[in-house]
Amino acid sequence: MTVSSVDSPEDAAFATAAMAALRESGPLSLEQWALALGEFGSVDEIAEVLELLDDPLVGFLPGDKYVALDALLEGLVFTHRLSDIEISANVLEASPDLDPILGFVHVTDGLRVVEVEHETELLNERGFESAGSRRVILLSPGSLADYSAGDLVGLAVEDGQLTLRAAEVEDEPDLAPVLGKIFAANGVEALDSACWQLVIEDPELFTVPSPPLDELFEAAGYEHQRELLAERGFDFIAYDVQLRTASVASRYSLGHDEAVAVVAFVDLADRGYADAAIDNFDIQDWARRHIAAAPDSFASLADPGVAVAVFDLGFRNQDPASDMILEALALEMAGHGPRAVKPAAHWLAGKAADRLGRVLEAEAHYEKSLEWEADWGPALFELAQFASDRGDVNRSLSLLGRIDGGTQEALHEVLQAFLPVEHLELGRNDKCWCGSGRKYKVCHLGKIDESILEDGRWLYKKACMFAFASEFADRLVELDNLASVNLSEETLRSRTIFEGPALDVALFEDGLFAEFLARRGELLSEKDLATATEWLGTRRSVYDVSSDGATMVDRRTGETVKMGATGQPGDVLSARILVAGSTTQAVGGVVLTSDQQIADVLRVLAADDIDPVELVTVLS
């Protein structure tokens, strides 16, 4: 058997066997675990799939071993001391007391783990503010009605699920000896992993209620931050910087000093973001003081890869306050930093100006980048996109040609369809082929046929290129993954993101086309701007393709659309029909394959506010 993905139905037996082996023989190293599943394939192949096994009841231990948490923790109880706010909100702080058993929340009715930063609205509705946990457990309303502040509540693992119950301390173990053994080889461990190892070293722990882990750790001389545990006095901040530096170096193929500069710049910007909440904060003075204090400290940003990493890690998620911090720091580096960093400084200032809605200022910054270094890649690419938005295909391709690997960019491929058609049979002074009566050199030589400019195809592709920006990557990837989930491997290999519904839904239902129009409107021609404005209100629908394939009938409105060659005769197609001048094009087309899918798509499309994720899901 070839194991390719634990998500595919044929591999369900593998996932079941993997968990059974871990329950029976664990803890196991990855190699030992793979050996126990030898009937499924080679050890290397199985090990690769095991690393992707997404089961909340798989625990990773210090010493690089795996354990089945339901087998390890069955019958144990972990306690937590309640606060007034937890009782009123029916929410439990997870860290550190309940970290070891969070995996069981996924299989227990009435409980839910949420990330605090992603569910602020929900938690605010419950009147809850976290005391520091990254994750909390939501309980059913009234679950804590019989408790008072300071009471202990226990969460026991019984038959593979969690049971909430009152608790009184029956044992007060000293964790120091066992923790000392666990931490002998390392100064810091993941908190949940350390707790699981505690149970392996001393199976009697937590068999009866004991004080909360927070209190036990403090008594043993240990402290925690987030999901990490270490001896008291450990420098968590330095360790976090060390981890992030290593991650940046690996992710972006940077040297250590370059990764250090990336982390330092992002951290500086984060401090500025926090300081900006102070009354009378002078953002430019703040930036001036910090850059002037060490003008050479960010010299590594001169490398394009380093500058891109800074933007990607620190400013990818659009936030005007963050963009203003970036712009202030970049302007100070451009004015007072070393010469080598000026191209990057102007590029970063341009990225900030663009996101703040000042595209012409952004363009001026990118041009200044090239004044300092003529072939600075990121600035060339931004200017190539702007040239494309203006309709200048030759300039766009020329700029891409100056970038190492520029001909491999998606924009380069898109532009090939809009190159001026050369009529080699005509001399420069011959009458133009179009019948205007003017000379070829002043009419169409080196220019695009007006029909191409008017039919909307290039305008739509311009918006697609805008959507590919790193700041939108997470939204686009999420939708594309949903759209691809049921495709065969062969189809996936041949498919591009331009096909299928994900990109179109990201543009319209998820708002990226409106963002494109707001930020690129100044660059578009009057015709493009008018067409794009009309497109904003265009809704996707479901169409029946006629028996001759010449027309489509909208199932929602009953209107007939003359399209020709869109879908096969008799197909039921979901698409968006975009009109430009006298031409129409269907984009994001998906053939619907069942009555149920058709009904589901029509139901989602009937909503006033369409959920992009739900729409892509039913289309797929």
PDB file of N, CA and C in Angstrom, residues 116-127:
ATOM      1  N   VAL A 116      -7.644  33.116  21.976  1.00  0.00           N
ATOM      2  CA  VAL A 116      -8.128  34.389  22.505  1.00  0.00           C
ATOM      3  C   VAL A 116      -8.060  35.492  21.458  1.00  0.00           C
ATOM      4  N   GLU A 117      -6.939  35.583  20.731  1.00  0.00           N
ATOM      5  CA  GLU A 117      -6.769  36.687  19.793  1.00  0.00           C
ATOM      6  C   GLU A 117      -7.705  36.594  18.598  1.00  0.00           C
ATOM      7  N   HIS A 118      -8.220  35.395  18.308  1.00  0.00           N
ATOM      8  CA  HIS A 118      -9.109  35.223  17.155  1.00  0.00           C
ATOM      9  C   HIS A 118     -10.590  35.255  17.521  1.00  0.00           C
ATOM     10  N   GLU A 119     -10.900  35.236  18.815  1.00  0.00           N
ATOM     11  CA  GLU A 119     -12.308  35.176  19.233  1.00  0.00           C
ATOM     12  C   GLU A 119     -12.629  36.275  20.236  1.00  0.00           C
ATOM     13  N   THR A 120     -12.038  37.456  20.036  1.00  0.00           N
ATOM     14  CA  THR A 120     -12.257  38.543  20.994  1.00  0.00           C
ATOM     15  C   THR A 120     -13.727  38.952  21.061  1.00  0.00           C
ATOM     16  N   GLU A 121     -14.408  38.958  19.914  1.00  0.00           N
ATOM     17  CA  GLU A 121     -15.820  39.355  19.908  1.00  0.00           C
ATOM     18  C   GLU A 121     -16.661  38.383  20.719  1.00  0.00           C
ATOM     19  N   LEU A 122     -16.436  37.083  20.520  1.00  0.00           N
ATOM     20  CA  LEU A 122     -17.180  36.072  21.255  1.00  0.00           C
ATOM     21  C   LEU A 122     -16.917  36.190  22.753  1.00  0.00           C
ATOM     22  N   LEU A 123     -15.645  36.353  23.136  1.00  0.00           N
ATOM     23  CA  LEU A 123     -15.300  36.448  24.555  1.00  0.00           C
ATOM     24  C   LEU A 123     -15.827  37.738  25.163  1.00  0.00           C
ATOM     25  N   ASN A 124     -15.833  38.815  24.392  1.00  0.00           N
ATOM     26  CA  ASN A 124     -16.400  40.072  24.898  1.00  0.00           C
ATOM     27  C   ASN A 124     -17.894  39.924  25.175  1.00  0.00           C
ATOM     28  N   GLU A 125     -18.581  39.160  24.321  1.00  0.00           N
ATOM     29  CA  GLU A 125     -20.005  38.924  24.536  1.00  0.00           C
ATOM     30  C   GLU A 125     -20.245  38.216  25.871  1.00  0.00           C
ATOM     31  N   ARG A 126     -19.281  37.381  26.267  1.00  0.00           N
ATOM     32  CA  ARG A 126     -19.405  36.690  27.550  1.00  0.00           C
ATOM     33  C   ARG A 126     -18.848  37.519  28.710  1.00  0.00           C
ATOM     34  N   GLY A 127     -18.319  38.708  28.395  1.00  0.00           N
ATOM     35  CA  GLY A 127     -17.756  39.552  29.439  1.00  0.00           C
ATOM     36  C   GLY A 127     -16.450  39.037  29.989  1.00  0.00           C
TER      37      GLY A 127
END
